[in-house]
Short mmCIF file of C-alpha atoms in Angstrom, two decimals:
data_model
loop_
_atom_site.label_atom_id
_atom_site.label_comp_id
_atom_site.label_asym_id
_atom_site.label_seq_id
_atom_site.Cartn_x
_atom_site.Cartn_y
_atom_site.Cartn_z
CA UNK A 897 -7.87 -26.92 -3.40
CA UNK A 898 -5.83 -30.57 -3.00
CA UNK A 899 -5.41 -31.97 0.26
CA UNK A 900 -1.71 -31.13 1.50
CA UNK A 901 0.25 -31.56 5.04
CA UNK A 902 1.04 -28.74 7.02
CA UNK A 903 4.03 -27.73 9.61
CA UNK A 904 4.88 -24.39 11.36
CA UNK A 905 8.32 -23.43 11.88
CA UNK A 906 10.65 -22.60 14.64
CA UNK A 907 13.86 -22.66 13.03
CA UNK A 908 14.79 -21.32 9.20
CA UNK A 909 17.87 -24.29 8.58
CA UNK A 910 15.24 -26.91 9.43
CA UNK A 911 12.28 -25.31 7.12
CA UNK A 912 14.50 -25.00 4.53
CA UNK A 913 15.20 -28.70 5.11
CA UNK A 914 11.77 -29.40 5.33
CA UNK A 915 10.90 -28.07 1.89
CA UNK A 916 14.37 -29.49 0.27
CA UNK A 917 13.65 -32.83 1.46
CA UNK A 918 9.87 -33.26 0.33
CA UNK A 919 9.20 -33.12 -3.46
CA UNK A 920 6.30 -30.55 -3.92
CA UNK A 921 6.88 -28.59 -0.10
CA UNK A 922 6.86 -24.67 -0.88
CA UNK A 923 7.48 -22.13 2.23
CA UNK A 924 3.89 -20.27 3.39
CA UNK A 925 4.18 -16.85 5.14
CA UNK A 926 1.47 -14.34 4.44
CA UNK A 927 0.02 -16.50 1.85
CA UNK A 928 -1.55 -13.47 -0.67
CA UNK A 929 -0.44 -15.13 -3.62
CA UNK A 930 0.29 -18.97 -3.06
CA UNK A 931 -3.14 -19.33 -1.41
CA UNK A 932 -5.29 -17.71 -4.16
CA UNK A 933 -3.12 -20.13 -6.90
CA UNK A 934 -3.66 -23.53 -4.43
CA UNK A 935 -7.49 -22.54 -4.78
CA UNK A 936 -7.47 -22.44 -8.79
CA UNK A 937 -4.67 -25.65 -8.58
CA UNK A 938 -2.42 -23.68 -10.58
CA UNK A 939 0.07 -24.36 -7.59
CA UNK A 940 -0.59 -27.78 -5.85
CA UNK A 941 1.80 -28.40 -3.16
CA UNK A 942 2.01 -31.37 -1.25
CA UNK A 943 3.30 -29.71 2.06
CA UNK A 944 3.68 -26.39 3.29
CA UNK A 945 6.20 -24.93 5.92
CA UNK A 946 5.15 -22.03 7.47
CA UNK A 947 7.64 -19.47 8.37
CA UNK A 948 6.02 -16.82 10.13
CA UNK A 949 7.27 -17.67 13.74
CA UNK A 950 11.23 -17.05 12.46
CA UNK A 951 10.94 -13.68 13.94
CA UNK A 952 12.28 -12.14 10.40
CA UNK A 953 10.13 -9.27 11.19
CA UNK A 954 12.64 -6.29 11.43
CA UNK A 955 13.92 -3.49 9.67
CA UNK A 956 17.84 -2.71 10.94
CA UNK A 957 20.60 -0.43 10.33
CA UNK A 958 23.40 -1.91 9.13
CA UNK A 959 27.18 -1.41 9.49
CA UNK A 960 27.65 0.06 6.16
CA UNK A 961 24.92 2.83 6.31
CA UNK A 962 22.25 0.58 4.81
CA UNK A 963 18.82 -1.17 5.87
CA UNK A 964 18.49 -4.52 6.69
CA UNK A 965 15.05 -5.79 5.77
CA UNK A 966 13.56 -9.23 7.21
CA UNK A 967 11.86 -11.16 5.11
CA UNK A 968 8.60 -11.34 6.91
CA UNK A 969 8.35 -7.21 7.54
CA UNK A 970 4.89 -6.73 5.75
CA UNK A 971 4.52 -4.47 2.38
CA UNK A 972 2.72 -1.88 5.11
CA UNK A 973 5.35 -1.94 7.81
CA UNK A 974 8.04 -1.39 5.06
CA UNK A 975 6.40 1.16 3.03
CA UNK A 976 5.86 3.48 6.41
CA UNK A 977 8.98 3.15 8.01
CA UNK A 978 10.50 6.66 8.63
CA UNK A 979 13.72 5.34 7.59
CA UNK A 980 12.71 4.06 4.46
CA UNK A 981 9.91 7.02 3.57
CA UNK A 982 13.28 9.53 3.79
CA UNK A 983 16.05 8.08 2.25
CA UNK A 984 14.69 4.95 0.10
CA UNK A 985 11.49 6.53 -1.03
CA UNK A 986 11.03 5.28 -4.30
CA UNK A 987 10.48 1.79 -2.33
CA UNK A 988 7.65 3.65 -0.07
CA UNK A 989 6.03 4.75 -3.61
CA UNK A 990 6.77 1.36 -5.23
CA UNK A 991 5.08 -0.61 -2.75
CA UNK A 992 1.89 1.87 -1.80
CA UNK A 993 1.24 1.68 -5.71
CA UNK A 994 0.70 -1.94 -5.41
CA UNK A 995 -2.43 -4.09 -4.30
CA UNK A 996 -4.69 -2.88 -1.62
CA UNK A 997 -3.76 -2.12 2.02
CA UNK A 998 -5.68 -5.09 3.03
CA UNK A 999 -2.83 -7.18 1.06
CA UNK A 1000 0.03 -4.99 2.10
CA UNK A 1001 -1.18 -5.53 5.76
CA UNK A 1002 -0.17 -9.51 5.30
CA UNK A 1003 1.89 -9.60 2.30
CA UNK A 1004 5.82 -10.26 3.12
CA UNK A 1005 9.03 -8.61 1.33
CA UNK A 1006 10.44 -12.29 0.49
CA UNK A 1007 6.68 -12.98 -0.99
CA UNK A 1008 6.70 -9.98 -3.00
CA UNK A 1009 9.74 -10.83 -4.62
CA UNK A 1010 8.44 -14.59 -5.49
CA UNK A 1011 5.42 -13.54 -6.55
CA UNK A 1012 4.32 -15.32 -9.78
CA UNK A 1013 3.01 -13.91 -13.10
CA UNK A 1014 -0.57 -12.88 -13.28
CA UNK A 1015 -0.35 -13.96 -17.30
CA UNK A 1016 -4.04 -15.02 -17.92
CA UNK A 1017 -2.95 -18.24 -19.31
CA UNK A 1018 -0.78 -19.09 -16.54
CA UNK A 1019 -4.03 -18.47 -14.70
CA UNK A 1020 -6.54 -21.10 -16.83
CA UNK A 1021 -5.82 -24.48 -16.12
CA UNK A 1022 -7.19 -25.33 -19.34
CA UNK A 1023 -4.65 -23.05 -21.49
CA UNK A 1024 -0.61 -24.32 -22.36
CA UNK A 1025 1.49 -22.96 -20.64
CA UNK A 1026 5.17 -23.65 -20.28
CA UNK A 1027 5.38 -22.15 -16.70
CA UNK A 1028 2.57 -24.11 -15.34
CA UNK A 1029 3.40 -27.56 -17.16
CA UNK A 1030 6.95 -27.35 -19.02
CA UNK A 1031 7.02 -28.52 -22.38
CA UNK A 1032 2.94 -27.75 -22.64
CA UNK A 1033 3.75 -24.85 -24.92
CA UNK A 1034 2.52 -21.14 -24.59
CA UNK A 1035 -0.87 -20.29 -25.26
CA UNK A 1036 -0.32 -16.66 -25.41
CA UNK A 1037 2.13 -16.49 -28.20
CA UNK A 1038 -0.30 -15.95 -30.76
CA UNK A 1039 -2.99 -14.98 -28.12
CA UNK A 1040 -4.07 -12.12 -26.43
CA UNK A 1041 -0.60 -10.29 -24.87
CA UNK A 1042 -1.49 -6.76 -24.50
CA UNK A 1043 -0.13 -7.20 -20.70
CA UNK A 1044 2.53 -9.43 -21.63
CA UNK A 1045 6.62 -8.96 -22.14
CA UNK A 1046 8.00 -7.01 -24.63
CA UNK A 1047 11.66 -7.77 -23.81
CA UNK A 1048 13.95 -10.67 -21.92
CA UNK A 1049 10.77 -12.91 -23.16
CA UNK A 1050 11.57 -16.31 -24.96
CA UNK A 1051 9.86 -18.64 -27.34
CA UNK A 1052 8.82 -20.66 -24.61
CA UNK A 1053 7.29 -17.61 -22.40
CA UNK A 1054 6.42 -14.08 -23.12
CA UNK A 1055 4.78 -13.18 -19.06
CA UNK A 1056 6.13 -10.81 -17.35
CA UNK A 1057 7.11 -10.18 -13.69
CA UNK A 1058 4.33 -8.59 -12.24
CA UNK A 1059 5.63 -6.61 -8.73
CA UNK A 1060 6.07 -3.18 -7.93
CA UNK A 1061 8.69 -3.50 -4.74
CA UNK A 1062 11.30 -5.35 -6.82
CA UNK A 1063 11.64 -2.67 -9.35
CA UNK A 1064 12.00 -0.18 -6.52
CA UNK A 1065 14.73 -2.33 -5.49
CA UNK A 1066 16.33 -3.05 -8.67
CA UNK A 1067 17.15 0.93 -9.00
CA UNK A 1068 18.42 0.66 -5.17
CA UNK A 1069 20.44 -2.02 -5.95
CA UNK A 1070 19.37 -4.45 -3.19
CA UNK A 1071 20.87 -7.90 -2.27
CA UNK A 1072 18.72 -10.58 -0.94
CA UNK A 1073 19.78 -12.92 1.64
CA UNK A 1074 19.43 -16.45 1.90
CA UNK A 1075 19.97 -19.86 3.66
CA UNK A 1076 19.84 -23.65 2.66
CA UNK A 1077 19.06 -26.69 4.77
CA UNK A 1078 22.46 -27.18 5.17
CA UNK A 1079 22.70 -23.86 6.83
CA UNK A 1080 24.79 -22.41 4.25
CA UNK A 1081 24.06 -18.34 3.41
CA UNK A 1082 24.42 -16.49 0.11
CA UNK A 1083 23.81 -12.92 -0.86
CA UNK A 1084 22.20 -12.25 -4.29
CA UNK A 1085 22.29 -9.09 -5.87
CA UNK A 1086 18.83 -8.38 -7.40
CA UNK A 1087 20.09 -8.16 -10.63
CA UNK A 1088 20.95 -11.46 -10.60
CA UNK A 1089 17.93 -13.15 -8.72
CA UNK A 1090 14.60 -13.33 -11.31
CA UNK A 1091 15.59 -15.28 -14.34
CA UNK A 1092 14.69 -14.75 -17.97
CA UNK A 1093 12.62 -17.08 -19.35
CA UNK A 1094 14.96 -18.88 -21.94
CA UNK A 1095 13.72 -22.37 -22.35
CA UNK A 1096 12.92 -22.92 -18.76
CA UNK A 1097 9.91 -20.13 -17.41
CA UNK A 1098 9.16 -22.38 -14.98
CA UNK A 1099 12.11 -21.14 -13.16
CA UNK A 1100 11.13 -17.79 -11.66
CA UNK A 1101 14.25 -17.41 -9.90
CA UNK A 1102 17.86 -18.56 -9.16
CA UNK A 1103 16.82 -20.09 -5.54
CA UNK A 1104 17.82 -23.94 -5.35
CA UNK A 1105 14.76 -26.29 -3.83
CA UNK A 1106 14.11 -25.26 -0.18
CA UNK A 1107 16.41 -22.20 -0.35
CA UNK A 1108 14.83 -19.69 2.30
CA UNK A 1109 15.23 -16.14 1.79
CA UNK A 1110 15.70 -14.58 5.46
CA UNK A 1111 16.37 -10.46 4.33
CA UNK A 1112 17.13 -8.20 1.88
CA UNK A 1113 19.85 -5.39 2.09
CA UNK A 1114 19.66 -2.08 0.95
CA UNK A 1115 23.06 -0.16 0.53
CA UNK A 1116 23.30 3.40 2.03
CA UNK A 1117 21.31 5.69 0.44
CA UNK A 1118 22.27 7.25 -2.71
CA UNK A 1119 20.38 10.70 -2.44
CA UNK A 1120 18.62 12.26 -5.28
CA UNK A 1121 14.76 12.44 -5.95
CA UNK A 1122 13.19 9.37 -5.94
CA UNK A 1123 9.75 8.38 -8.61
CA UNK A 1124 7.39 5.61 -8.88
CA UNK A 1125 5.71 6.18 -12.17
CA UNK A 1126 2.89 3.48 -12.95
CA UNK A 1127 0.71 2.92 -15.63
CA UNK A 1128 -2.18 0.95 -15.30
CA UNK A 1129 -5.72 0.73 -16.76
CA UNK A 1130 -7.42 1.51 -13.76
CA UNK A 1131 -6.38 3.71 -10.44
CA UNK A 1132 -6.06 0.95 -8.44
CA UNK A 1133 -5.61 -2.90 -7.47
CA UNK A 1134 -4.05 -2.96 -11.13
CA UNK A 1135 -0.74 -4.31 -12.51
CA UNK A 1136 1.44 -2.25 -14.07
CA UNK A 1137 1.54 -1.86 -18.29
CA UNK A 1138 4.25 -0.07 -18.08
CA UNK A 1139 6.08 1.67 -14.12
CA UNK A 1140 9.57 3.59 -13.80
CA UNK A 1141 11.46 3.63 -10.75
CA UNK A 1142 13.81 6.21 -10.71
CA UNK A 1143 16.44 8.12 -8.81
CA UNK A 1144 17.34 11.51 -10.49
CA UNK A 1145 20.38 13.33 -8.71
CA UNK A 1146 20.80 17.42 -9.28
CA UNK A 1147 23.08 16.61 -12.29
CA UNK A 1148 20.33 15.51 -14.40
CA UNK A 1149 22.04 11.85 -14.11
CA UNK A 1150 20.49 8.61 -12.31
CA UNK A 1151 19.13 5.38 -12.32
CA UNK A 1152 15.92 4.20 -13.71
CA UNK A 1153 14.13 0.95 -13.77
CA UNK A 1154 10.88 -0.35 -15.64
CA UNK A 1155 8.38 -2.81 -14.50
CA UNK A 1156 5.43 -4.40 -16.74
CA UNK A 1157 7.58 -4.98 -19.38
CA UNK A 1158 9.58 -8.18 -18.81
CA UNK A 1159 10.41 -11.30 -16.84
CA UNK A 1160 12.19 -9.38 -13.93
CA UNK A 1161 12.63 -5.45 -12.85
CA UNK A 1162 13.98 -4.34 -16.50
CA UNK A 1163 17.10 -2.23 -15.46
CA UNK A 1164 19.92 -0.96 -18.34
CA UNK A 1165 22.67 0.51 -16.49
CA UNK A 1166 24.30 1.63 -20.26
CA UNK A 1167 20.96 3.57 -20.59
CA UNK A 1168 20.80 5.31 -17.51
CA UNK A 1169 24.04 7.21 -18.97
CA UNK A 1170 21.77 8.94 -21.42
CA UNK A 1171 19.07 10.22 -19.48
CA UNK A 1172 20.55 13.71 -19.50
CA UNK A 1173 19.84 13.28 -23.27
CA UNK A 1174 16.10 12.45 -22.38
CA UNK A 1175 13.57 9.89 -22.24
CA UNK A 1176 13.91 9.03 -26.01
CA UNK A 1177 17.62 8.16 -25.71
CA UNK A 1178 17.22 6.25 -22.29
CA UNK A 1179 14.24 3.89 -23.55
CA UNK A 1180 15.86 3.62 -27.02
CA UNK A 1181 18.67 1.72 -25.47
CA UNK A 1182 17.18 0.16 -22.81
CA UNK A 1183 14.62 -1.63 -25.21
CA UNK A 1184 17.37 -2.63 -27.57
CA UNK A 1185 16.47 -5.84 -28.96
CA UNK A 1186 12.78 -5.62 -28.09
CA UNK A 1187 10.02 -8.09 -29.38
CA UNK A 1188 6.75 -6.72 -28.88
CA UNK A 1189 3.47 -8.31 -30.11
CA UNK A 1190 0.86 -6.04 -32.30
CA UNK A 1191 -0.97 -6.56 -28.49
CA UNK A 1192 1.70 -4.70 -26.73
CA UNK A 1193 4.18 -2.37 -28.90
CA UNK A 1194 2.05 0.27 -27.49
CA UNK A 1195 4.45 -0.10 -24.44
CA UNK A 1196 7.49 0.85 -26.22
CA UNK A 1197 6.09 4.42 -26.25
CA UNK A 1198 4.33 4.16 -23.09
CA UNK A 1199 7.73 3.53 -21.33
CA UNK A 1200 8.99 6.37 -22.94
CA UNK A 1201 6.31 8.95 -22.20
CA UNK A 1202 6.06 7.77 -18.78
CA UNK A 1203 9.93 8.19 -17.84
CA UNK A 1204 9.54 11.71 -19.74
CA UNK A 1205 7.03 12.68 -17.00
CA UNK A 1206 9.79 11.67 -14.42
CA UNK A 1207 12.52 13.63 -15.59
CA UNK A 1208 10.25 16.45 -16.39
CA UNK A 1209 8.96 16.27 -12.33
CA UNK A 1210 12.59 16.20 -11.48
CA UNK A 1211 13.29 19.66 -12.85
CA UNK A 1212 10.02 20.98 -10.83
#
């Protein structure tokens, strides 16, 4: 691990200003992803701004009837909250499906949204990776790509976003609140938050340098039955090959998002209109234009089977 400087922030705007004003600076909260990457020198921040004391650790009801989740609420506390379990059950199920209890106790809501890909070529500093070193190439293209992306990828990168929580939040139409070093605030729909790779896979999100997540807002509950189906190589502590977050209404309509397949949680609203026609109709539209490799082409029929299992369970 390379040397770095450290400060503990007591004000959100000052924290944002500190990161924006120093090249190579980063925020840290739970550190469950960042510290691992620092140990292997995939991430080499020059300065860390610890935001754990900023007080963004509450879950509060909004005037619109939804919930405002502080950026520092732990995954454990979010999944266990009675209101989340009752009204946003897909979120609880997605969080519990990810990582271990120990990690969920430390991982923050904002950090979960910002976690970086688990592509093995990104983690191996001996391999070419445009995400780790822009312009160096992508060893995953033509390499072993079983766990990598099938849609939304590019000639520069075929990595996936690895999280579970964000897939559920995409179904729920969450909005991400931020502040920058000038005190300017903005609200970013989660549909717009994670970038497609294009020519700049090193840019995971639309956040500007030094922009700090302060909260995530959920709209009022949408009812229906909530599901999170995660298909992985082993029963626990594994990232999704394919995951399905879904909210199914009594009439068979609903919302669906997929994880493990793209640079961001993958939801195609036009495909959701086909839910009454069955899983194959939905995935056929949702994955239209997919470019799988020979190693991961199985993800397309796997997504159909996973969604079919959710639909069948919703009728039970």
